[in-house]
Every structure is written in structure tokens, then in C-alpha cells.
Amino acid sequence: SAVNGVSALHSDILKRDVFHDAYLRQPDQFKNVTNGIDHRRWLSQINPKLDALIRECTGSDAYLLHPESISGLEKYKDDQSVLAQLEAIKKENKRRFAAYVARESGVQLNTDAVFDVQVKRLHEYKRQLLNVLHIIHLYNQLRDNPNMEFTPQTFLFGAKAAPGYHVAKKIIQLINSLSAQINADPICKDKLQVVFLENYRVSLAEKLMPASEISEQISTAGKEASGNMKFMMNGALTIGTLDGANVEMHQQLGDENIFLFGLTADQVVQLKNQGYIPANYYNSNPAIKRVLDQIRAGFGDGVDYNDIADRLLVGAGGSPADEYLLLADFDSYCQAHRRAIETYADRKLWNQMSLINIARSGIFAA
């Protein structure tokens, strides 16, 4: 028997910290097995048009049994016809997903907007709340300058909270409060949209992954076991920290095909050891102060979110203030988003990056 993590970083943490004594005694019993995904299920079955394009470009369906052969797609990264087909497939998948959401919930998604997606268990270390802070910041920019040049963005969340995890449930409520306010504000019409997809599950994921354009993998470095490569194989680009499987995705993609931000796992430890004081960011950064003050004030539905702001500034329930370093990573996260949105405007470059993500996903096959 052996012990393994589910990403290289995670396995290193097991060896270095969690089971360090046992590792020193029996190093050969520690292995890494990065979580795998299945191209047959999570690409071919759920994204048939993309599957057809891959078969056409690579000359066969070999990638279904030998996923590394999907790398043959990369030689088409300068082929304008293939890039145009890739873009058309994504647009059709977005329209199809929007039709499904309209049928299920009556919500009309703006398919001309960038589909920015964060779907995973609701947990503080996965930092859905950091995503929320950034959305409020964008909302503030729009309210300050309604006529500013603004790339339309639709933020999609999907998550479930553990039954007794009160804070996670409160964050879900916060996302819904913010969503209601933004979606009702005429300033945001056709520009900014926030939707919490109810009852996130595999059958919903199968419809969502092909339509996703930005994948949020933003956990505090050193905390996440494994990032979600299903987005990568469907052509979404990742905004992420150097955490979990993001580390290995970055090794495959290089700096130029992923949008990295934030502290590394070692820097997280270093900052905590020297004494992390989130109030310093609140007092020195007007954008952070404004966003947290808005969370305290609530979003027009009368719900009080003082407890969420307190968790970030003073700590609560035995947890230290901002345990997962949202405020420390806030500026870097906003910059990563700006880079992603600027890149999105260059359609050829975006589609090339998307194609490269698909073509280099073979190594993550189960």
C-alpha cells in the first residue's frame, strides 16, 4: 500500500508537512497520482462538434483511446479556418447552454458576454468570495462611469455547501443578493451579469463545460488538491493560482496560455509566519475598502453581511482574519482578469490559446 496526493503539489505537501515523519521512514511508500479526466466522457460525449473538429484535424478518433494523440491538433494553431471553426463551436455551445438555462430557470444569459465560470464545492479555501469581491469592484467601475468601454461579462457560479457549513451557505446567499442587484440595475444591462446556477451536478456540468470561456481555479496556493482540467480540454482558458493541478497545467501550457496570479504556496507560508494583517490592505487600498464596506451595507434585499466582512477583517469563530488571503491576492487577481479580457479582444490570439489548451490536455487523461 502507498500514500498518494492527487496533484504533484498536494503530494509534496503530504511528504513535507502532513506525513513528514512517515515519509522519512518509508519514502518509497509515497507517490503522486494526479487526478485524471476522461476525454471520451468530458469532451467527445458532451462536445460533439469539437470532437468532430479534432477527428477532422488529426485524421482519426485515436485520441479517445490514446489521449496524448490529441496533441496533433496543435499544428493547426495558425490555421485561420480551424480557429474560426473553434470559435463558431464555442458560440453555438454558449447559445445552447443559454437556451437550457432559460428553460430551466427563466434567466436570460447574455451570449455576447464572456462566460466566466466557477463551479466547485463551496468552501472558503476555494475562494468564491474573491471572485465576488472582484465582481463588486467591476460593478463599482460601471456605476462610476456608465459609458466606459466595457467588455460584457457573465459570471456563472455553481456550488453546494456542506449541510452544517454556515459560512459557505452565507456566501451562496451573498452571491444571490449581489446577482439580484446587478441584474436589476439598468447600468449593467448587456454588460455585467451574475448567475448562481442552482443544483450544480454532473448533468449540468456536461452542458456548462463546452460553453465555458474562462475557468476560475483560484484557491489559496497550497490548499486545493486538484484543479479542474475538464474546462481546459473544452477550450476554456484558466485564471488561477499556482495551486493543485494548475501547477502541472502551467508546466504544459507555459506562462503564455494561462492567466496566473497571486502568492505561491511558499509565499503564503512566509506571509502567515511574518504576521498577516488584512486590515492593512483595507486601510491602504481604496478599492478593497469600498468593496468590503458595500458587503457590510448589503445589496438592497435587507440581508446583513457583516459576518462575512468580519471574517476577512477581524476573524470569527476561532478562524484568523482572512484565513485564505483574499485581500493579499486581490490586486493580482484583478490584474489577471484585465489581462484575460484584453486577450479576449484579440480573437485570433484567444482562439489560438484555446486550441493549445485542448491540444495539451492529453497528459491529464485518467
mmCIF file of C-alpha atoms in Angstrom:
data_model
loop_
_atom_site.group_PDB
_atom_site.id
_atom_site.type_symbol
_atom_site.label_atom_id
_atom_site.label_comp_id
_atom_site.label_asym_id
_atom_site.label_seq_id
_atom_site.Cartn_x
_atom_site.Cartn_y
_atom_site.Cartn_z
ATOM 1 C CA SER A 1 0.000 0.000 0.000
ATOM 2 C CA ALA A 2 1.078 3.572 -0.577
ATOM 3 C CA VAL A 3 0.007 7.161 0.065
ATOM 4 C CA ASN A 4 -0.578 9.491 -2.852
ATOM 5 C CA GLY A 5 -1.808 13.022 -3.349
ATOM 6 C CA VAL A 6 -3.998 13.978 -6.297
ATOM 7 C CA SER A 7 -1.628 16.584 -7.750
ATOM 8 C CA ALA A 8 2.152 16.969 -7.600
ATOM 9 C CA LEU A 9 1.918 19.955 -5.248
ATOM 10 C CA HIS A 10 -0.504 18.096 -2.980
ATOM 11 C CA SER A 11 1.756 15.042 -2.852
ATOM 12 C CA ASP A 12 4.724 17.268 -1.946
ATOM 13 C CA ILE A 13 2.720 18.814 0.910
ATOM 14 C CA LEU A 14 1.945 15.302 2.230
ATOM 15 C CA LYS A 15 5.652 14.468 2.184
ATOM 16 C CA ARG A 16 6.897 17.783 3.520
ATOM 17 C CA ASP A 17 4.249 18.597 6.151
ATOM 18 C CA VAL A 18 1.306 16.297 6.781
ATOM 19 C CA PHE A 19 3.126 12.929 6.992
ATOM 20 C CA HIS A 20 6.729 14.132 7.131
ATOM 21 C CA ASP A 21 7.921 11.639 9.790
ATOM 22 C CA ALA A 22 6.364 8.694 7.977
ATOM 23 C CA TYR A 23 7.870 9.895 4.681
ATOM 24 C CA LEU A 24 11.369 9.961 6.216
ATOM 25 C CA ARG A 25 10.908 6.365 7.430
ATOM 26 C CA GLN A 26 9.404 4.960 4.211
ATOM 27 C CA PRO A 27 9.908 7.363 1.281
ATOM 28 C CA ASP A 28 9.131 4.662 -1.292
ATOM 29 C CA GLN A 29 5.551 4.433 0.006
ATOM 30 C CA PHE A 30 4.739 7.984 -1.129
ATOM 31 C CA LYS A 31 3.659 8.503 -4.730
ATOM 32 C CA ASN A 32 1.857 11.088 -6.826
ATOM 33 C CA VAL A 33 -1.172 10.238 -8.951
ATOM 34 C CA THR A 34 -2.626 13.455 -10.363
ATOM 35 C CA ASN A 35 -6.413 13.295 -10.707
ATOM 36 C CA GLY A 36 -7.359 12.285 -14.236
ATOM 37 C CA ILE A 37 -10.252 13.145 -16.520
ATOM 38 C CA ASP A 38 -11.799 11.139 -19.344
ATOM 39 C CA HIS A 39 -11.745 12.667 -22.834
ATOM 40 C CA ARG A 40 -14.391 10.203 -24.042
ATOM 41 C CA ARG A 41 -16.873 11.419 -21.435
ATOM 42 C CA TRP A 42 -15.866 15.049 -20.913
ATOM 43 C CA LEU A 43 -15.058 16.019 -24.496
ATOM 44 C CA SER A 44 -16.334 13.564 -27.106
ATOM 45 C CA GLN A 45 -19.693 12.873 -25.444
ATOM 46 C CA ILE A 46 -20.554 16.375 -24.229
ATOM 47 C CA ASN A 47 -18.983 18.453 -27.023
ATOM 48 C CA PRO A 48 -19.682 16.555 -30.270
ATOM 49 C CA LYS A 49 -18.836 19.444 -32.635
ATOM 50 C CA LEU A 50 -15.411 19.874 -31.018
ATOM 51 C CA ASP A 51 -14.947 16.106 -31.170
ATOM 52 C CA ALA A 52 -15.686 16.209 -34.916
ATOM 53 C CA LEU A 53 -13.177 19.035 -35.438
ATOM 54 C CA ILE A 54 -10.451 17.119 -33.571
ATOM 55 C CA ARG A 55 -11.107 13.989 -35.645
ATOM 56 C CA GLU A 56 -11.011 16.020 -38.854
ATOM 57 C CA CYS A 57 -7.727 17.742 -37.939
ATOM 58 C CA THR A 58 -5.921 14.696 -36.521
ATOM 59 C CA GLY A 59 -7.288 12.295 -39.135
ATOM 60 C CA SER A 60 -8.800 9.792 -36.695
ATOM 61 C CA ASP A 61 -10.547 9.243 -33.361
ATOM 62 C CA ALA A 62 -7.327 7.849 -31.846
ATOM 63 C CA TYR A 63 -7.408 10.379 -29.002
ATOM 64 C CA LEU A 64 -10.346 8.518 -27.425
ATOM 65 C CA LEU A 65 -8.076 5.580 -26.505
ATOM 66 C CA HIS A 66 -4.698 7.361 -26.724
ATOM 67 C CA PRO A 67 -5.411 10.855 -25.382
ATOM 68 C CA GLU A 68 -1.845 12.074 -25.970
ATOM 69 C CA SER A 69 -2.590 11.951 -29.719
ATOM 70 C CA ILE A 70 -4.862 14.996 -29.275
ATOM 71 C CA SER A 71 -1.590 16.955 -29.458
ATOM 72 C CA GLY A 72 -1.856 16.616 -33.257
ATOM 73 C CA LEU A 73 -4.395 19.462 -33.106
ATOM 74 C CA GLU A 74 -1.678 21.949 -32.186
ATOM 75 C CA LYS A 75 -0.190 22.114 -35.682
ATOM 76 C CA TYR A 76 -3.390 23.964 -36.718
ATOM 77 C CA LYS A 77 -2.811 26.857 -34.311
ATOM 78 C CA ASP A 78 -2.079 29.223 -37.232
ATOM 79 C CA ASP A 79 -4.845 27.850 -39.480
ATOM 80 C CA GLN A 80 -7.448 30.599 -39.705
ATOM 81 C CA SER A 81 -10.152 28.200 -40.906
ATOM 82 C CA VAL A 82 -9.697 25.856 -37.909
ATOM 83 C CA LEU A 83 -9.602 28.801 -35.460
ATOM 84 C CA ALA A 84 -12.831 30.168 -36.990
ATOM 85 C CA GLN A 85 -14.490 26.755 -36.602
ATOM 86 C CA LEU A 86 -13.325 26.586 -32.976
ATOM 87 C CA GLU A 87 -14.875 29.999 -32.281
ATOM 88 C CA ALA A 88 -18.138 29.032 -34.022
ATOM 89 C CA ILE A 89 -18.367 25.830 -31.939
ATOM 90 C CA LYS A 90 -17.918 27.811 -28.706
ATOM 91 C CA LYS A 91 -20.598 30.321 -29.747
ATOM 92 C CA GLU A 92 -23.051 27.538 -30.552
ATOM 93 C CA ASN A 93 -22.333 25.829 -27.213
ATOM 94 C CA LYS A 94 -22.964 29.134 -25.401
ATOM 95 C CA ARG A 95 -26.284 29.576 -27.187
ATOM 96 C CA ARG A 96 -27.285 26.000 -26.388
ATOM 97 C CA PHE A 97 -26.418 26.420 -22.714
ATOM 98 C CA ALA A 98 -28.276 29.744 -22.547
ATOM 99 C CA ALA A 99 -31.385 28.094 -24.023
ATOM 100 C CA TYR A 100 -31.156 25.370 -21.370
ATOM 101 C CA VAL A 101 -30.832 27.909 -18.521
ATOM 102 C CA ALA A 102 -33.783 29.912 -19.895
ATOM 103 C CA ARG A 103 -35.928 26.769 -19.993
ATOM 104 C CA GLU A 104 -34.928 25.626 -16.511
ATOM 105 C CA SER A 105 -34.947 28.906 -14.592
ATOM 106 C CA GLY A 106 -36.234 31.699 -16.843
ATOM 107 C CA VAL A 107 -32.877 33.518 -16.631
ATOM 108 C CA GLN A 108 -31.710 35.017 -19.937
ATOM 109 C CA LEU A 109 -27.932 34.772 -20.309
ATOM 110 C CA ASN A 110 -26.136 37.305 -22.485
ATOM 111 C CA THR A 111 -24.400 35.067 -25.035
ATOM 112 C CA ASP A 112 -22.385 38.043 -26.366
ATOM 113 C CA ALA A 113 -20.639 38.241 -22.978
ATOM 114 C CA VAL A 114 -17.568 36.294 -21.856
ATOM 115 C CA PHE A 115 -18.784 33.228 -19.927
ATOM 116 C CA ASP A 116 -16.643 33.265 -16.770
ATOM 117 C CA VAL A 117 -17.280 30.117 -14.716
ATOM 118 C CA GLN A 118 -16.529 28.974 -11.173
ATOM 119 C CA VAL A 119 -18.154 25.661 -10.322
ATOM 120 C CA LYS A 120 -16.972 23.507 -7.429
ATOM 121 C CA ARG A 121 -17.839 22.762 -3.812
ATOM 122 C CA LEU A 122 -18.483 25.977 -1.863
ATOM 123 C CA HIS A 123 -15.586 26.323 0.538
ATOM 124 C CA GLU A 124 -13.682 29.328 1.829
ATOM 125 C CA TYR A 125 -10.335 27.990 0.569
ATOM 126 C CA LYS A 126 -11.727 27.718 -2.973
ATOM 127 C CA ARG A 127 -12.328 31.473 -2.679
ATOM 128 C CA GLN A 128 -15.641 32.011 -4.435
ATOM 129 C CA LEU A 129 -15.639 35.103 -2.211
ATOM 130 C CA LEU A 130 -12.554 36.507 -4.001
ATOM 131 C CA ASN A 131 -14.498 36.199 -7.257
ATOM 132 C CA VAL A 132 -17.365 38.120 -5.614
ATOM 133 C CA LEU A 133 -15.030 40.907 -4.407
ATOM 134 C CA HIS A 134 -13.786 41.380 -7.975
ATOM 135 C CA ILE A 135 -17.324 41.444 -9.406
ATOM 136 C CA ILE A 136 -18.330 44.150 -6.909
ATOM 137 C CA HIS A 137 -15.205 46.083 -7.960
ATOM 138 C CA LEU A 138 -16.281 45.848 -11.637
ATOM 139 C CA TYR A 139 -19.788 46.952 -10.655
ATOM 140 C CA ASN A 140 -18.328 49.995 -8.914
ATOM 141 C CA GLN A 141 -16.351 50.918 -12.028
ATOM 142 C CA LEU A 142 -19.526 50.743 -14.118
ATOM 143 C CA ARG A 143 -21.526 52.839 -11.646
ATOM 144 C CA ASP A 144 -18.759 55.464 -11.526
ATOM 145 C CA ASN A 145 -18.513 55.615 -15.315
ATOM 146 C CA PRO A 146 -21.561 54.071 -17.053
ATOM 147 C CA ASN A 147 -20.214 54.948 -20.516
ATOM 148 C CA MET A 148 -16.786 53.366 -20.029
ATOM 149 C CA GLU A 149 -15.522 50.861 -22.564
ATOM 150 C CA PHE A 150 -16.516 47.547 -21.003
ATOM 151 C CA THR A 151 -16.291 44.008 -22.369
ATOM 152 C CA PRO A 152 -19.587 42.291 -21.434
ATOM 153 C CA GLN A 153 -19.043 39.585 -18.805
ATOM 154 C CA THR A 154 -21.387 36.931 -17.449
ATOM 155 C CA PHE A 155 -20.192 35.335 -14.201
ATOM 156 C CA LEU A 156 -21.605 31.859 -13.591
ATOM 157 C CA PHE A 157 -21.374 30.145 -10.198
ATOM 158 C CA GLY A 158 -22.370 26.613 -9.318
ATOM 159 C CA ALA A 159 -21.776 25.081 -5.890
ATOM 160 C CA LYS A 160 -23.237 23.206 -2.977
ATOM 161 C CA ALA A 161 -22.369 23.810 0.676
ATOM 162 C CA ALA A 162 -21.973 21.087 3.300
ATOM 163 C CA PRO A 163 -25.132 20.905 5.464
ATOM 164 C CA GLY A 164 -23.532 22.356 8.618
ATOM 165 C CA TYR A 165 -21.211 24.859 6.916
ATOM 166 C CA HIS A 166 -22.935 28.114 7.827
ATOM 167 C CA VAL A 167 -20.348 30.451 6.270
ATOM 168 C CA ALA A 168 -20.497 28.641 2.906
ATOM 169 C CA LYS A 169 -24.279 28.979 2.888
ATOM 170 C CA LYS A 170 -23.955 32.679 3.698
ATOM 171 C CA ILE A 171 -21.572 33.137 0.748
ATOM 172 C CA ILE A 172 -24.143 31.473 -1.549
ATOM 173 C CA GLN A 173 -26.736 33.918 -0.195
ATOM 174 C CA LEU A 174 -24.326 36.815 -0.801
ATOM 175 C CA ILE A 175 -23.795 35.743 -4.428
ATOM 176 C CA ASN A 176 -27.573 35.672 -4.930
ATOM 177 C CA SER A 177 -28.058 39.088 -3.285
ATOM 178 C CA LEU A 178 -25.353 40.606 -5.499
ATOM 179 C CA SER A 179 -26.803 38.852 -8.552
ATOM 180 C CA ALA A 180 -30.273 40.297 -7.915
ATOM 181 C CA GLN A 181 -28.917 43.843 -7.553
ATOM 182 C CA ILE A 182 -26.614 43.753 -10.604
ATOM 183 C CA ASN A 183 -29.159 42.049 -12.864
ATOM 184 C CA ALA A 184 -31.805 44.644 -11.936
ATOM 185 C CA ASP A 185 -29.521 47.664 -12.438
ATOM 186 C CA PRO A 186 -30.020 49.259 -15.894
ATOM 187 C CA ILE A 187 -26.371 50.414 -15.874
ATOM 188 C CA CYS A 188 -25.325 46.751 -16.077
ATOM 189 C CA LYS A 189 -27.687 45.751 -18.884
ATOM 190 C CA ASP A 190 -25.817 43.785 -21.576
ATOM 191 C CA LYS A 191 -22.554 44.483 -19.721
ATOM 192 C CA LEU A 192 -22.383 42.721 -16.366
ATOM 193 C CA GLN A 193 -24.400 39.702 -15.231
ATOM 194 C CA VAL A 194 -24.115 37.318 -12.277
ATOM 195 C CA VAL A 195 -25.970 33.991 -12.140
ATOM 196 C CA PHE A 196 -25.912 31.311 -9.452
ATOM 197 C CA LEU A 197 -26.819 28.042 -11.184
ATOM 198 C CA GLU A 198 -28.985 26.011 -8.850
ATOM 199 C CA ASN A 199 -28.433 22.344 -8.059
ATOM 200 C CA TYR A 200 -24.975 22.054 -9.614
ATOM 201 C CA ARG A 201 -24.444 18.418 -10.640
ATOM 202 C CA VAL A 202 -22.830 16.261 -13.309
ATOM 203 C CA SER A 203 -25.685 16.592 -15.816
ATOM 204 C CA LEU A 204 -25.482 20.396 -15.534
ATOM 205 C CA ALA A 205 -21.669 20.316 -15.789
ATOM 206 C CA GLU A 206 -21.949 18.342 -19.045
ATOM 207 C CA LYS A 207 -23.880 21.263 -20.574
ATOM 208 C CA LEU A 208 -21.796 24.005 -18.974
ATOM 209 C CA MET A 209 -18.205 22.874 -19.691
ATOM 210 C CA PRO A 210 -18.463 23.175 -23.517
ATOM 211 C CA ALA A 211 -19.876 26.723 -23.139
ATOM 212 C CA SER A 212 -17.252 27.990 -20.671
ATOM 213 C CA GLU A 213 -14.652 30.519 -21.800
ATOM 214 C CA ILE A 214 -12.861 31.454 -18.561
ATOM 215 C CA SER A 215 -12.313 28.858 -15.842
ATOM 216 C CA GLU A 216 -11.781 30.159 -12.296
ATOM 217 C CA GLN A 217 -9.290 27.963 -10.381
ATOM 218 C CA ILE A 218 -8.432 30.467 -7.669
ATOM 219 C CA SER A 219 -7.892 28.586 -4.399
ATOM 220 C CA THR A 220 -5.235 29.792 -1.965
ATOM 221 C CA ALA A 221 -1.933 28.246 -3.059
ATOM 222 C CA GLY A 222 -1.198 25.091 -1.043
ATOM 223 C CA LYS A 223 -4.860 24.354 -0.273
ATOM 224 C CA GLU A 224 -6.511 22.888 -3.372
ATOM 225 C CA ALA A 225 -5.969 19.216 -4.148
ATOM 226 C CA SER A 226 -6.616 19.314 -7.878
ATOM 227 C CA GLY A 227 -7.842 21.925 -10.352
ATOM 228 C CA ASN A 228 -10.430 21.099 -12.991
ATOM 229 C CA MET A 229 -8.913 20.138 -16.335
ATOM 230 C CA LYS A 230 -12.326 19.445 -17.910
ATOM 231 C CA PHE A 231 -12.505 23.148 -18.765
ATOM 232 C CA MET A 232 -9.056 23.061 -20.364
ATOM 233 C CA MET A 233 -9.969 20.172 -22.693
ATOM 234 C CA ASN A 234 -13.101 22.061 -23.798
ATOM 235 C CA GLY A 235 -11.088 25.142 -24.727
ATOM 236 C CA ALA A 236 -11.677 27.422 -21.729
ATOM 237 C CA LEU A 237 -8.693 29.453 -20.503
ATOM 238 C CA THR A 238 -7.774 29.340 -16.825
ATOM 239 C CA ILE A 239 -7.406 32.218 -14.389
ATOM 240 C CA GLY A 240 -5.650 30.534 -11.500
ATOM 241 C CA THR A 241 -3.141 30.411 -8.701
ATOM 242 C CA LEU A 242 -0.092 28.134 -8.738
ATOM 243 C CA ASP A 243 -2.008 25.521 -6.780
ATOM 244 C CA GLY A 244 -3.059 21.903 -7.212
ATOM 245 C CA ALA A 245 -3.180 20.713 -10.796
ATOM 246 C CA ASN A 246 -2.820 24.331 -12.004
ATOM 247 C CA VAL A 247 0.912 23.818 -11.361
ATOM 248 C CA GLU A 248 1.006 20.923 -13.808
ATOM 249 C CA MET A 249 -1.279 22.691 -16.289
ATOM 250 C CA HIS A 250 1.169 25.617 -16.209
ATOM 251 C CA GLN A 251 4.042 23.217 -16.912
ATOM 252 C CA GLN A 252 2.211 22.040 -20.037
ATOM 253 C CA LEU A 253 0.967 25.441 -21.176
ATOM 254 C CA GLY A 254 3.712 27.906 -20.213
ATOM 255 C CA ASP A 255 3.050 31.442 -18.952
ATOM 256 C CA GLU A 256 1.528 32.481 -22.264
ATOM 257 C CA ASN A 257 -1.513 30.144 -22.312
ATOM 258 C CA ILE A 258 -2.822 30.547 -18.747
ATOM 259 C CA PHE A 259 -3.540 33.608 -16.588
ATOM 260 C CA LEU A 260 -1.675 33.121 -13.315
ATOM 261 C CA PHE A 261 -1.916 35.391 -10.283
ATOM 262 C CA GLY A 262 -1.339 35.510 -6.563
ATOM 263 C CA LEU A 263 1.036 34.213 -3.947
ATOM 264 C CA THR A 264 2.760 30.847 -4.322
ATOM 265 C CA ALA A 265 2.386 28.145 -1.642
ATOM 266 C CA ASP A 266 5.768 29.120 -0.152
ATOM 267 C CA GLN A 267 4.871 32.826 -0.140
ATOM 268 C CA VAL A 268 1.581 32.015 1.632
ATOM 269 C CA VAL A 269 3.500 30.264 4.432
ATOM 270 C CA GLN A 270 6.013 33.111 4.592
ATOM 271 C CA LEU A 271 3.320 35.807 4.822
ATOM 272 C CA LYS A 272 1.472 33.940 7.578
ATOM 273 C CA ASN A 273 4.686 33.356 9.532
ATOM 274 C CA GLN A 274 5.617 37.021 9.484
ATOM 275 C CA GLY A 275 2.132 38.022 10.662
ATOM 276 C CA TYR A 276 -0.598 38.672 8.092
ATOM 277 C CA ILE A 277 -2.743 41.737 8.873
ATOM 278 C CA PRO A 278 -5.608 42.056 6.363
ATOM 279 C CA ALA A 279 -6.675 45.393 7.910
ATOM 280 C CA ASN A 280 -3.529 46.893 6.347
ATOM 281 C CA TYR A 281 -4.949 46.174 2.871
ATOM 282 C CA TYR A 282 -8.331 47.578 3.889
ATOM 283 C CA ASN A 283 -6.744 50.806 5.151
ATOM 284 C CA SER A 284 -4.325 51.288 2.241
ATOM 285 C CA ASN A 285 -6.381 50.154 -0.770
ATOM 286 C CA PRO A 286 -9.482 52.304 -1.522
ATOM 287 C CA ALA A 287 -10.951 49.657 -3.885
ATOM 288 C CA ILE A 288 -10.804 46.946 -1.177
ATOM 289 C CA LYS A 289 -12.219 49.313 1.446
ATOM 290 C CA ARG A 290 -15.127 50.262 -0.792
ATOM 291 C CA VAL A 291 -15.966 46.647 -1.668
ATOM 292 C CA LEU A 292 -15.905 45.472 1.967
ATOM 293 C CA ASP A 293 -17.988 48.456 3.093
ATOM 294 C CA GLN A 294 -20.565 47.509 0.447
ATOM 295 C CA ILE A 295 -20.654 43.923 1.715
ATOM 296 C CA ARG A 296 -21.357 45.302 5.199
ATOM 297 C CA ALA A 297 -24.131 47.508 3.850
ATOM 298 C CA GLY A 298 -25.747 44.657 1.893
ATOM 299 C CA PHE A 299 -27.381 44.675 -1.523
ATOM 300 C CA GLY A 300 -30.876 46.058 -1.369
ATOM 301 C CA ASP A 301 -32.634 42.929 -0.101
ATOM 302 C CA GLY A 302 -32.126 43.751 3.583
ATOM 303 C CA VAL A 303 -29.752 40.835 4.265
ATOM 304 C CA ASP A 304 -26.893 41.625 6.653
ATOM 305 C CA TYR A 305 -23.402 40.503 5.591
ATOM 306 C CA ASN A 306 -21.402 41.988 8.473
ATOM 307 C CA ASP A 307 -20.287 38.477 9.440
ATOM 308 C CA ILE A 308 -18.633 37.956 6.028
ATOM 309 C CA ALA A 309 -16.773 41.278 6.263
ATOM 310 C CA ASP A 310 -15.737 40.437 9.852
ATOM 311 C CA ARG A 311 -14.264 37.092 8.762
ATOM 312 C CA LEU A 312 -11.983 38.989 6.398
ATOM 313 C CA LEU A 313 -11.015 41.848 8.722
ATOM 314 C CA VAL A 314 -11.088 40.593 12.313
ATOM 315 C CA GLY A 315 -11.687 36.835 12.131
ATOM 316 C CA ALA A 316 -14.610 34.921 13.594
ATOM 317 C CA GLY A 317 -15.484 31.588 15.166
ATOM 318 C CA GLY A 318 -11.885 30.816 16.046
ATOM 319 C CA SER A 319 -10.646 31.435 12.499
ATOM 320 C CA PRO A 320 -7.955 34.091 11.947
ATOM 321 C CA ALA A 321 -8.821 37.181 9.912
ATOM 322 C CA ASP A 322 -8.855 36.436 6.157
ATOM 323 C CA GLU A 323 -7.505 32.930 6.697
ATOM 324 C CA TYR A 324 -7.278 32.309 2.938
ATOM 325 C CA LEU A 325 -5.558 35.596 1.996
ATOM 326 C CA LEU A 326 -8.223 37.051 -0.296
ATOM 327 C CA LEU A 327 -7.154 40.636 0.342
ATOM 328 C CA ALA A 328 -3.466 39.834 -0.215
ATOM 329 C CA ASP A 329 -4.265 38.381 -3.657
ATOM 330 C CA PHE A 330 -6.998 40.882 -4.639
ATOM 331 C CA ASP A 331 -4.907 43.276 -6.764
ATOM 332 C CA SER A 332 -3.088 40.464 -8.542
ATOM 333 C CA TYR A 333 -6.430 38.754 -9.264
ATOM 334 C CA CYS A 334 -7.894 41.946 -10.754
ATOM 335 C CA GLN A 335 -4.811 42.312 -12.971
ATOM 336 C CA ALA A 336 -5.162 38.717 -14.201
ATOM 337 C CA HIS A 337 -8.764 39.470 -15.170
ATOM 338 C CA ARG A 338 -7.694 42.598 -17.037
ATOM 339 C CA ARG A 339 -5.100 40.559 -18.952
ATOM 340 C CA ALA A 340 -7.690 37.919 -19.801
ATOM 341 C CA ILE A 341 -10.247 40.474 -21.038
ATOM 342 C CA GLU A 342 -7.618 42.312 -23.112
ATOM 343 C CA THR A 343 -6.596 38.975 -24.666
ATOM 344 C CA TYR A 344 -10.258 38.105 -25.359
ATOM 345 C CA ALA A 345 -10.482 41.186 -27.598
ATOM 346 C CA ASP A 346 -7.806 39.667 -29.857
ATOM 347 C CA ARG A 347 -9.934 36.877 -31.308
ATOM 348 C CA LYS A 348 -7.105 35.150 -33.183
ATOM 349 C CA LEU A 349 -4.856 35.050 -30.112
ATOM 350 C CA TRP A 350 -7.686 33.878 -27.812
ATOM 351 C CA ASN A 351 -8.653 31.066 -30.189
ATOM 352 C CA GLN A 352 -5.003 30.024 -30.566
ATOM 353 C CA MET A 353 -4.645 29.822 -26.782
ATOM 354 C CA SER A 354 -7.904 27.866 -26.597
ATOM 355 C CA LEU A 355 -6.708 25.389 -29.226
ATOM 356 C CA ILE A 356 -3.357 24.939 -27.435
ATOM 357 C CA ASN A 357 -5.193 24.224 -24.140
ATOM 358 C CA ILE A 358 -7.216 21.484 -25.864
ATOM 359 C CA ALA A 359 -4.195 20.034 -27.664
ATOM 360 C CA ARG A 360 -2.095 19.806 -24.492
ATOM 361 C CA SER A 361 -4.801 18.247 -22.288
ATOM 362 C CA GLY A 362 -3.891 14.643 -23.147
ATOM 363 C CA ILE A 363 -1.471 14.211 -20.234
ATOM 364 C CA PHE A 364 -4.347 14.660 -17.765
ATOM 365 C CA ALA A 365 -6.340 11.690 -19.059
ATOM 366 C CA ALA A 366 -7.381 9.179 -16.436
#
